[in-house]
Amino acid sequence: PSTNAMCDKTNTISDPDTITPNSCLYGACSPTSNLATLNPLNLRCVHDETFCSATERYLDATAVLGYERTCTCKDILDFPSLIGGCVTNGNASPMLFDSDCPFGEPVCLPDFSPSGAIVYTTGDSDLEYSACDLRCYHENGHLHTVPEGTYKQCAVPAFEWAVASSSPNGSFTAQSVVSTVV
């Protein structure tokens, strides 16, 4: 951890109203394993399953949507609280797990999630990273939403022919691509 960092659990984004949520949807912890009787209002939005206690069941973002709920970055990690930062070769980036900072150094000391995982949920007031700065990971049960209108007038390839060959030592593919506009 950096000796100059201003790390404190009470640090928050200076102006949370200016933060635009990322396009990621997150999962939630359910207080019951009997999903037939689950009240969607009792779901607790979390970054991933490591933030559920031993008595809770993790539901990925798709399952949460099935209960007509959504969890955005503003619903997790005590937003607008700051999260950890990583410095690699003088460049800072947000971090929640050690894997988010493989070649750098965490700015603040780690904490522990309800499941006992090492997490970086204490942030430096000079960096101001929040849950909305984290990447969306399918492996963690997240869903990346694509804003409507993103793919208007995109070129999509139309294949006129293709050739493929393979052997135990390799493969070869050639194709003619004609671009069409949708």
mmCIF file with all atom_site columns, C-alpha atoms in Angstrom:
data_model
loop_
_atom_site.group_PDB
_atom_site.id
_atom_site.type_symbol
_atom_site.label_atom_id
_atom_site.label_alt_id
_atom_site.label_comp_id
_atom_site.label_asym_id
_atom_site.label_entity_id
_atom_site.label_seq_id
_atom_site.pdbx_PDB_ins_code
_atom_site.Cartn_x
_atom_site.Cartn_y
_atom_site.Cartn_z
_atom_site.occupancy
_atom_site.B_iso_or_equiv
_atom_site.pdbx_formal_charge
_atom_site.auth_seq_id
_atom_site.auth_comp_id
_atom_site.auth_asym_id
_atom_site.auth_atom_id
_atom_site.pdbx_PDB_model_num
ATOM 1   C CA . PRO A 1 1   ? 0.000   0.000   0.000   1.00 0.00 ? 1   PRO A CA 1
ATOM 2   C CA . SER A 1 2   ? 1.052   3.547   -0.725  1.00 0.00 ? 2   SER A CA 1
ATOM 3   C CA . THR A 1 3   ? 2.298   5.585   2.211   1.00 0.00 ? 3   THR A CA 1
ATOM 4   C CA . ASN A 1 4   ? 0.779   8.763   0.708   1.00 0.00 ? 4   ASN A CA 1
ATOM 5   C CA . ALA A 1 5   ? -2.708  7.324   0.184   1.00 0.00 ? 5   ALA A CA 1
ATOM 6   C CA . MET A 1 6   ? -5.712  8.712   2.038   1.00 0.00 ? 6   MET A CA 1
ATOM 7   C CA . CYS A 1 7   ? -7.415  5.354   2.641   1.00 0.00 ? 7   CYS A CA 1
ATOM 8   C CA . ASP A 1 8   ? -10.584 5.364   4.703   1.00 0.00 ? 8   ASP A CA 1
ATOM 9   C CA . LYS A 1 9   ? -13.741 3.203   4.689   1.00 0.00 ? 9   LYS A CA 1
ATOM 10  C CA . THR A 1 10  ? -15.812 6.405   4.830   1.00 0.00 ? 10  THR A CA 1
ATOM 11  C CA . ASN A 1 11  ? -14.343 7.878   1.609   1.00 0.00 ? 11  ASN A CA 1
ATOM 12  C CA . THR A 1 12  ? -17.003 8.479   -1.049  1.00 0.00 ? 12  THR A CA 1
ATOM 13  C CA . ILE A 1 13  ? -17.258 9.957   -4.548  1.00 0.00 ? 13  ILE A CA 1
ATOM 14  C CA . SER A 1 14  ? -17.213 13.740  -4.171  1.00 0.00 ? 14  SER A CA 1
ATOM 15  C CA . ASP A 1 15  ? -20.210 14.219  -6.516  1.00 0.00 ? 15  ASP A CA 1
ATOM 16  C CA . PRO A 1 16  ? -22.078 10.903  -6.977  1.00 0.00 ? 16  PRO A CA 1
ATOM 17  C CA . ASP A 1 17  ? -24.808 12.525  -9.100  1.00 0.00 ? 17  ASP A CA 1
ATOM 18  C CA . THR A 1 18  ? -22.293 13.009  -11.922 1.00 0.00 ? 18  THR A CA 1
ATOM 19  C CA . ILE A 1 19  ? -21.469 9.291   -12.105 1.00 0.00 ? 19  ILE A CA 1
ATOM 20  C CA . THR A 1 20  ? -23.045 7.494   -15.058 1.00 0.00 ? 20  THR A CA 1
ATOM 21  C CA . PRO A 1 21  ? -23.655 3.794   -14.366 1.00 0.00 ? 21  PRO A CA 1
ATOM 22  C CA . ASN A 1 22  ? -21.618 1.417   -16.489 1.00 0.00 ? 22  ASN A CA 1
ATOM 23  C CA . SER A 1 23  ? -23.647 -0.873  -18.758 1.00 0.00 ? 23  SER A CA 1
ATOM 24  C CA . CYS A 1 24  ? -23.273 -3.870  -16.469 1.00 0.00 ? 24  CYS A CA 1
ATOM 25  C CA . LEU A 1 25  ? -25.972 -5.685  -14.521 1.00 0.00 ? 25  LEU A CA 1
ATOM 26  C CA . TYR A 1 26  ? -24.985 -7.600  -11.389 1.00 0.00 ? 26  TYR A CA 1
ATOM 27  C CA . GLY A 1 27  ? -26.263 -10.514 -9.359  1.00 0.00 ? 27  GLY A CA 1
ATOM 28  C CA . ALA A 1 28  ? -27.733 -10.567 -5.884  1.00 0.00 ? 28  ALA A CA 1
ATOM 29  C CA . CYS A 1 29  ? -27.735 -12.557 -2.664  1.00 0.00 ? 29  CYS A CA 1
ATOM 30  C CA . SER A 1 30  ? -30.970 -14.232 -1.667  1.00 0.00 ? 30  SER A CA 1
ATOM 31  C CA . PRO A 1 31  ? -31.742 -14.748 2.023   1.00 0.00 ? 31  PRO A CA 1
ATOM 32  C CA . THR A 1 32  ? -33.493 -18.013 1.164   1.00 0.00 ? 32  THR A CA 1
ATOM 33  C CA . SER A 1 33  ? -32.563 -21.059 -0.862  1.00 0.00 ? 33  SER A CA 1
ATOM 34  C CA . ASN A 1 34  ? -36.254 -21.678 -1.605  1.00 0.00 ? 34  ASN A CA 1
ATOM 35  C CA . LEU A 1 35  ? -36.555 -19.516 -4.690  1.00 0.00 ? 35  LEU A CA 1
ATOM 36  C CA . ALA A 1 36  ? -40.261 -20.334 -5.093  1.00 0.00 ? 36  ALA A CA 1
ATOM 37  C CA . THR A 1 37  ? -41.036 -18.236 -2.015  1.00 0.00 ? 37  THR A CA 1
ATOM 38  C CA . LEU A 1 38  ? -38.460 -15.510 -2.667  1.00 0.00 ? 38  LEU A CA 1
ATOM 39  C CA . ASN A 1 39  ? -39.650 -11.935 -2.349  1.00 0.00 ? 39  ASN A CA 1
ATOM 40  C CA . PRO A 1 40  ? -37.615 -9.957  -4.947  1.00 0.00 ? 40  PRO A CA 1
ATOM 41  C CA . LEU A 1 41  ? -37.503 -7.004  -2.563  1.00 0.00 ? 41  LEU A CA 1
ATOM 42  C CA . ASN A 1 42  ? -35.333 -9.135  -0.261  1.00 0.00 ? 42  ASN A CA 1
ATOM 43  C CA . LEU A 1 43  ? -32.574 -9.537  -2.843  1.00 0.00 ? 43  LEU A CA 1
ATOM 44  C CA . ARG A 1 44  ? -29.317 -7.774  -1.923  1.00 0.00 ? 44  ARG A CA 1
ATOM 45  C CA . CYS A 1 45  ? -27.363 -6.589  -4.982  1.00 0.00 ? 45  CYS A CA 1
ATOM 46  C CA . VAL A 1 46  ? -23.684 -7.578  -4.945  1.00 0.00 ? 46  VAL A CA 1
ATOM 47  C CA . HIS A 1 47  ? -20.659 -7.591  -7.256  1.00 0.00 ? 47  HIS A CA 1
ATOM 48  C CA . ASP A 1 48  ? -20.393 -11.394 -7.235  1.00 0.00 ? 48  ASP A CA 1
ATOM 49  C CA . GLU A 1 49  ? -20.945 -14.467 -5.060  1.00 0.00 ? 49  GLU A CA 1
ATOM 50  C CA . THR A 1 50  ? -17.996 -13.684 -2.771  1.00 0.00 ? 50  THR A CA 1
ATOM 51  C CA . PHE A 1 51  ? -20.167 -10.956 -1.233  1.00 0.00 ? 51  PHE A CA 1
ATOM 52  C CA . CYS A 1 52  ? -22.844 -13.447 -0.094  1.00 0.00 ? 52  CYS A CA 1
ATOM 53  C CA . SER A 1 53  ? -22.663 -14.945 3.373   1.00 0.00 ? 53  SER A CA 1
ATOM 54  C CA . ALA A 1 54  ? -22.717 -18.686 4.009   1.00 0.00 ? 54  ALA A CA 1
ATOM 55  C CA . THR A 1 55  ? -26.472 -18.510 4.686   1.00 0.00 ? 55  THR A CA 1
ATOM 56  C CA . GLU A 1 56  ? -27.284 -16.707 1.428   1.00 0.00 ? 56  GLU A CA 1
ATOM 57  C CA . ARG A 1 57  ? -27.649 -17.994 -2.117  1.00 0.00 ? 57  ARG A CA 1
ATOM 58  C CA . TYR A 1 58  ? -26.117 -16.120 -5.057  1.00 0.00 ? 58  TYR A CA 1
ATOM 59  C CA . LEU A 1 59  ? -28.293 -15.377 -8.079  1.00 0.00 ? 59  LEU A CA 1
ATOM 60  C CA . ASP A 1 60  ? -26.558 -14.178 -11.238 1.00 0.00 ? 60  ASP A CA 1
ATOM 61  C CA . ALA A 1 61  ? -27.801 -11.117 -13.151 1.00 0.00 ? 61  ALA A CA 1
ATOM 62  C CA . THR A 1 62  ? -29.979 -13.225 -15.459 1.00 0.00 ? 62  THR A CA 1
ATOM 63  C CA . ALA A 1 63  ? -31.771 -14.807 -12.497 1.00 0.00 ? 63  ALA A CA 1
ATOM 64  C CA . VAL A 1 64  ? -32.233 -11.387 -10.874 1.00 0.00 ? 64  VAL A CA 1
ATOM 65  C CA . LEU A 1 65  ? -33.853 -10.134 -14.095 1.00 0.00 ? 65  LEU A CA 1
ATOM 66  C CA . GLY A 1 66  ? -36.197 -13.130 -13.875 1.00 0.00 ? 66  GLY A CA 1
ATOM 67  C CA . TYR A 1 67  ? -37.520 -11.638 -10.638 1.00 0.00 ? 67  TYR A CA 1
ATOM 68  C CA . GLU A 1 68  ? -38.053 -8.308  -12.467 1.00 0.00 ? 68  GLU A CA 1
ATOM 69  C CA . ARG A 1 69  ? -35.203 -6.650  -10.578 1.00 0.00 ? 69  ARG A CA 1
ATOM 70  C CA . THR A 1 70  ? -31.982 -5.120  -11.834 1.00 0.00 ? 70  THR A CA 1
ATOM 71  C CA . CYS A 1 71  ? -28.771 -4.466  -9.964  1.00 0.00 ? 71  CYS A CA 1
ATOM 72  C CA . THR A 1 72  ? -26.532 -1.724  -11.369 1.00 0.00 ? 72  THR A CA 1
ATOM 73  C CA . CYS A 1 73  ? -23.153 -0.479  -10.184 1.00 0.00 ? 73  CYS A CA 1
ATOM 74  C CA . LYS A 1 74  ? -24.977 2.073   -8.050  1.00 0.00 ? 74  LYS A CA 1
ATOM 75  C CA . ASP A 1 75  ? -26.582 -0.800  -6.099  1.00 0.00 ? 75  ASP A CA 1
ATOM 76  C CA . ILE A 1 76  ? -23.369 -2.620  -5.106  1.00 0.00 ? 76  ILE A CA 1
ATOM 77  C CA . LEU A 1 77  ? -20.298 -2.099  -2.934  1.00 0.00 ? 77  LEU A CA 1
ATOM 78  C CA . ASP A 1 78  ? -22.000 0.614   -0.876  1.00 0.00 ? 78  ASP A CA 1
ATOM 79  C CA . PHE A 1 79  ? -21.985 3.096   -3.758  1.00 0.00 ? 79  PHE A CA 1
ATOM 80  C CA . PRO A 1 80  ? -20.942 5.973   -3.607  1.00 0.00 ? 80  PRO A CA 1
ATOM 81  C CA . SER A 1 81  ? -18.195 4.513   -1.386  1.00 0.00 ? 81  SER A CA 1
ATOM 82  C CA . LEU A 1 82  ? -14.754 4.345   -2.927  1.00 0.00 ? 82  LEU A CA 1
ATOM 83  C CA . ILE A 1 83  ? -13.157 1.021   -3.839  1.00 0.00 ? 83  ILE A CA 1
ATOM 84  C CA . GLY A 1 84  ? -9.521  0.021   -4.156  1.00 0.00 ? 84  GLY A CA 1
ATOM 85  C CA . GLY A 1 85  ? -7.014  1.383   -6.589  1.00 0.00 ? 85  GLY A CA 1
ATOM 86  C CA . CYS A 1 86  ? -3.978  -0.211  -8.211  1.00 0.00 ? 86  CYS A CA 1
ATOM 87  C CA . VAL A 1 87  ? -0.875  1.579   -9.462  1.00 0.00 ? 87  VAL A CA 1
ATOM 88  C CA . THR A 1 88  ? 1.103   -0.070  -12.257 1.00 0.00 ? 88  THR A CA 1
ATOM 89  C CA . ASN A 1 89  ? 4.076   1.805   -13.734 1.00 0.00 ? 89  ASN A CA 1
ATOM 90  C CA . GLY A 1 90  ? 2.615   5.100   -12.525 1.00 0.00 ? 90  GLY A CA 1
ATOM 91  C CA . ASN A 1 91  ? -0.861  4.445   -13.953 1.00 0.00 ? 91  ASN A CA 1
ATOM 92  C CA . ALA A 1 92  ? -3.832  4.009   -11.618 1.00 0.00 ? 92  ALA A CA 1
ATOM 93  C CA . SER A 1 93  ? -6.807  1.723   -12.208 1.00 0.00 ? 93  SER A CA 1
ATOM 94  C CA . PRO A 1 94  ? -9.732  0.464   -10.098 1.00 0.00 ? 94  PRO A CA 1
ATOM 95  C CA . MET A 1 95  ? -9.424  -2.845  -8.291  1.00 0.00 ? 95  MET A CA 1
ATOM 96  C CA . LEU A 1 96  ? -11.611 -5.096  -6.193  1.00 0.00 ? 96  LEU A CA 1
ATOM 97  C CA . PHE A 1 97  ? -9.557  -8.315  -6.192  1.00 0.00 ? 97  PHE A CA 1
ATOM 98  C CA . ASP A 1 98  ? -5.829  -9.089  -6.332  1.00 0.00 ? 98  ASP A CA 1
ATOM 99  C CA . SER A 1 99  ? -6.416  -10.333 -9.896  1.00 0.00 ? 99  SER A CA 1
ATOM 100 C CA . ASP A 1 100 ? -7.345  -6.750  -10.898 1.00 0.00 ? 100 ASP A CA 1
ATOM 101 C CA . CYS A 1 101 ? -3.775  -5.678  -10.094 1.00 0.00 ? 101 CYS A CA 1
ATOM 102 C CA . PRO A 1 102 ? -1.458  -8.482  -11.291 1.00 0.00 ? 102 PRO A CA 1
ATOM 103 C CA . PHE A 1 103 ? 1.559   -6.297  -12.101 1.00 0.00 ? 103 PHE A CA 1
ATOM 104 C CA . GLY A 1 104 ? 0.977   -3.315  -9.833  1.00 0.00 ? 104 GLY A CA 1
ATOM 105 C CA . GLU A 1 105 ? 0.558   -2.474  -6.209  1.00 0.00 ? 105 GLU A CA 1
ATOM 106 C CA . PRO A 1 106 ? -2.687  -1.870  -4.313  1.00 0.00 ? 106 PRO A CA 1
ATOM 107 C CA . VAL A 1 107 ? -2.985  1.662   -2.978  1.00 0.00 ? 107 VAL A CA 1
ATOM 108 C CA . CYS A 1 108 ? -4.927  0.699   0.173   1.00 0.00 ? 108 CYS A CA 1
ATOM 109 C CA . LEU A 1 109 ? -4.965  -2.338  2.453   1.00 0.00 ? 109 LEU A CA 1
ATOM 110 C CA . PRO A 1 110 ? -7.414  -5.157  1.665   1.00 0.00 ? 110 PRO A CA 1
ATOM 111 C CA . ASP A 1 111 ? -10.614 -6.045  3.491   1.00 0.00 ? 111 ASP A CA 1
ATOM 112 C CA . PHE A 1 112 ? -12.594 -9.289  3.653   1.00 0.00 ? 112 PHE A CA 1
ATOM 113 C CA . SER A 1 113 ? -15.927 -10.053 1.986   1.00 0.00 ? 113 SER A CA 1
ATOM 114 C CA . PRO A 1 114 ? -18.718 -11.873 3.897   1.00 0.00 ? 114 PRO A CA 1
ATOM 115 C CA . SER A 1 115 ? -17.412 -15.156 2.444   1.00 0.00 ? 115 SER A CA 1
ATOM 116 C CA . GLY A 1 116 ? -13.856 -14.403 3.611   1.00 0.00 ? 116 GLY A CA 1
ATOM 117 C CA . ALA A 1 117 ? -12.398 -13.453 0.221   1.00 0.00 ? 117 ALA A CA 1
ATOM 118 C CA . ILE A 1 118 ? -9.739  -10.733 0.097   1.00 0.00 ? 118 ILE A CA 1
ATOM 119 C CA . VAL A 1 119 ? -11.296 -7.625  -1.466  1.00 0.00 ? 119 VAL A CA 1
ATOM 120 C CA . TYR A 1 120 ? -10.317 -3.987  -1.848  1.00 0.00 ? 120 TYR A CA 1
ATOM 121 C CA . THR A 1 121 ? -13.361 -2.029  -0.708  1.00 0.00 ? 121 THR A CA 1
ATOM 122 C CA . THR A 1 122 ? -11.452 0.837   0.917   1.00 0.00 ? 122 THR A CA 1
ATOM 123 C CA . GLY A 1 123 ? -10.501 3.595   -1.492  1.00 0.00 ? 123 GLY A CA 1
ATOM 124 C CA . ASP A 1 124 ? -8.046  6.458   -1.706  1.00 0.00 ? 124 ASP A CA 1
ATOM 125 C CA . SER A 1 125 ? -9.720  9.891   -1.802  1.00 0.00 ? 125 SER A CA 1
ATOM 126 C CA . ASP A 1 126 ? -7.222  11.012  -4.473  1.00 0.00 ? 126 ASP A CA 1
ATOM 127 C CA . LEU A 1 127 ? -8.303  8.274   -6.921  1.00 0.00 ? 127 LEU A CA 1
ATOM 128 C CA . GLU A 1 128 ? -12.094 8.237   -6.519  1.00 0.00 ? 128 GLU A CA 1
ATOM 129 C CA . TYR A 1 129 ? -12.847 4.816   -8.023  1.00 0.00 ? 129 TYR A CA 1
ATOM 130 C CA . SER A 1 130 ? -16.307 3.401   -7.367  1.00 0.00 ? 130 SER A CA 1
ATOM 131 C CA . ALA A 1 131 ? -18.224 0.277   -8.355  1.00 0.00 ? 131 ALA A CA 1
ATOM 132 C CA . CYS A 1 132 ? -19.122 2.045   -11.622 1.00 0.00 ? 132 CYS A CA 1
ATOM 133 C CA . ASP A 1 133 ? -15.456 1.960   -12.677 1.00 0.00 ? 133 ASP A CA 1
ATOM 134 C CA . LEU A 1 134 ? -15.199 -1.834  -12.556 1.00 0.00 ? 134 LEU A CA 1
ATOM 135 C CA . ARG A 1 135 ? -15.314 -4.060  -15.624 1.00 0.00 ? 135 ARG A CA 1
ATOM 136 C CA . CYS A 1 136 ? -18.235 -6.327  -16.400 1.00 0.00 ? 136 CYS A CA 1
ATOM 137 C CA . TYR A 1 137 ? -17.323 -10.040 -16.135 1.00 0.00 ? 137 TYR A CA 1
ATOM 138 C CA . HIS A 1 138 ? -19.566 -12.805 -17.449 1.00 0.00 ? 138 HIS A CA 1
ATOM 139 C CA . GLU A 1 139 ? -17.614 -15.254 -15.260 1.00 0.00 ? 139 GLU A CA 1
ATOM 140 C CA . ASN A 1 140 ? -18.969 -13.411 -12.193 1.00 0.00 ? 140 ASN A CA 1
ATOM 141 C CA . GLY A 1 141 ? -22.579 -13.709 -13.348 1.00 0.00 ? 141 GLY A CA 1
ATOM 142 C CA . HIS A 1 142 ? -22.708 -10.179 -14.781 1.00 0.00 ? 142 HIS A CA 1
ATOM 143 C CA . LEU A 1 143 ? -24.627 -9.101  -17.888 1.00 0.00 ? 143 LEU A CA 1
ATOM 144 C CA . HIS A 1 144 ? -23.346 -6.403  -20.201 1.00 0.00 ? 144 HIS A CA 1
ATOM 145 C CA . THR A 1 145 ? -26.213 -4.390  -21.622 1.00 0.00 ? 145 THR A CA 1
ATOM 146 C CA . VAL A 1 146 ? -25.851 -2.723  -24.994 1.00 0.00 ? 146 VAL A CA 1
ATOM 147 C CA . PRO A 1 147 ? -27.554 0.664   -25.277 1.00 0.00 ? 147 PRO A CA 1
ATOM 148 C CA . GLU A 1 148 ? -30.333 0.807   -27.870 1.00 0.00 ? 148 GLU A CA 1
ATOM 149 C CA . GLY A 1 149 ? -29.153 2.186   -31.189 1.00 0.00 ? 149 GLY A CA 1
ATOM 150 C CA . THR A 1 150 ? -25.535 1.094   -30.702 1.00 0.00 ? 150 THR A CA 1
ATOM 151 C CA . TYR A 1 151 ? -25.470 -1.002  -33.872 1.00 0.00 ? 151 TYR A CA 1
ATOM 152 C CA . LYS A 1 152 ? -27.320 1.187   -36.367 1.00 0.00 ? 152 LYS A CA 1
ATOM 153 C CA . GLN A 1 153 ? -25.800 1.309   -39.861 1.00 0.00 ? 153 GLN A CA 1
ATOM 154 C CA . CYS A 1 154 ? -23.187 -1.350  -39.051 1.00 0.00 ? 154 CYS A CA 1
ATOM 155 C CA . ALA A 1 155 ? -21.421 -3.366  -41.716 1.00 0.00 ? 155 ALA A CA 1
ATOM 156 C CA . VAL A 1 156 ? -22.107 -7.076  -41.377 1.00 0.00 ? 156 VAL A CA 1
ATOM 157 C CA . PRO A 1 157 ? -20.162 -9.547  -43.534 1.00 0.00 ? 157 PRO A CA 1
ATOM 158 C CA . ALA A 1 158 ? -22.073 -11.709 -46.011 1.00 0.00 ? 158 ALA A CA 1
ATOM 159 C CA . PHE A 1 159 ? -20.118 -14.819 -46.967 1.00 0.00 ? 159 PHE A CA 1
ATOM 160 C CA . GLU A 1 160 ? -20.136 -15.782 -50.663 1.00 0.00 ? 160 GLU A CA 1
ATOM 161 C CA . TRP A 1 161 ? -17.825 -18.761 -50.267 1.00 0.00 ? 161 TRP A CA 1
ATOM 162 C CA . ALA A 1 162 ? -15.559 -20.417 -47.713 1.00 0.00 ? 162 ALA A CA 1
ATOM 163 C CA . VAL A 1 163 ? -12.810 -23.045 -47.765 1.00 0.00 ? 163 VAL A CA 1
ATOM 164 C CA . ALA A 1 164 ? -11.592 -24.909 -44.707 1.00 0.00 ? 164 ALA A CA 1
ATOM 165 C CA . SER A 1 165 ? -8.933  -27.562 -44.213 1.00 0.00 ? 165 SER A CA 1
ATOM 166 C CA . SER A 1 166 ? -7.612  -29.178 -41.058 1.00 0.00 ? 166 SER A CA 1
ATOM 167 C CA . SER A 1 167 ? -5.096  -31.759 -39.936 1.00 0.00 ? 167 SER A CA 1
ATOM 168 C CA . PRO A 1 168 ? -3.752  -32.968 -36.583 1.00 0.00 ? 168 PRO A CA 1
ATOM 169 C CA . ASN A 1 169 ? -1.032  -30.292 -36.830 1.00 0.00 ? 169 ASN A CA 1
ATOM 170 C CA . GLY A 1 170 ? -3.093  -27.241 -37.823 1.00 0.00 ? 170 GLY A CA 1
ATOM 171 C CA . SER A 1 171 ? -5.892  -25.788 -39.891 1.00 0.00 ? 171 SER A CA 1
ATOM 172 C CA . PHE A 1 172 ? -6.483  -23.334 -42.728 1.00 0.00 ? 172 PHE A CA 1
ATOM 173 C CA . THR A 1 173 ? -9.537  -21.253 -43.529 1.00 0.00 ? 173 THR A CA 1
ATOM 174 C CA . ALA A 1 174 ? -10.020 -18.853 -46.452 1.00 0.00 ? 174 ALA A CA 1
ATOM 175 C CA . GLN A 1 175 ? -13.149 -16.985 -47.330 1.00 0.00 ? 175 GLN A CA 1
ATOM 176 C CA . SER A 1 176 ? -14.437 -14.210 -49.514 1.00 0.00 ? 176 SER A CA 1
ATOM 177 C CA . VAL A 1 177 ? -16.278 -11.561 -47.497 1.00 0.00 ? 177 VAL A CA 1
ATOM 178 C CA . VAL A 1 178 ? -18.704 -9.070  -48.953 1.00 0.00 ? 178 VAL A CA 1
ATOM 179 C CA . SER A 1 179 ? -19.761 -6.299  -46.588 1.00 0.00 ? 179 SER A CA 1
ATOM 180 C CA . THR A 1 180 ? -23.397 -5.290  -46.375 1.00 0.00 ? 180 THR A CA 1
ATOM 181 C CA . VAL A 1 181 ? -24.947 -2.449  -44.398 1.00 0.00 ? 181 VAL A CA 1
ATOM 182 C CA . VAL A 1 182 ? -27.812 -3.242  -42.044 1.00 0.00 ? 182 VAL A CA 1
#
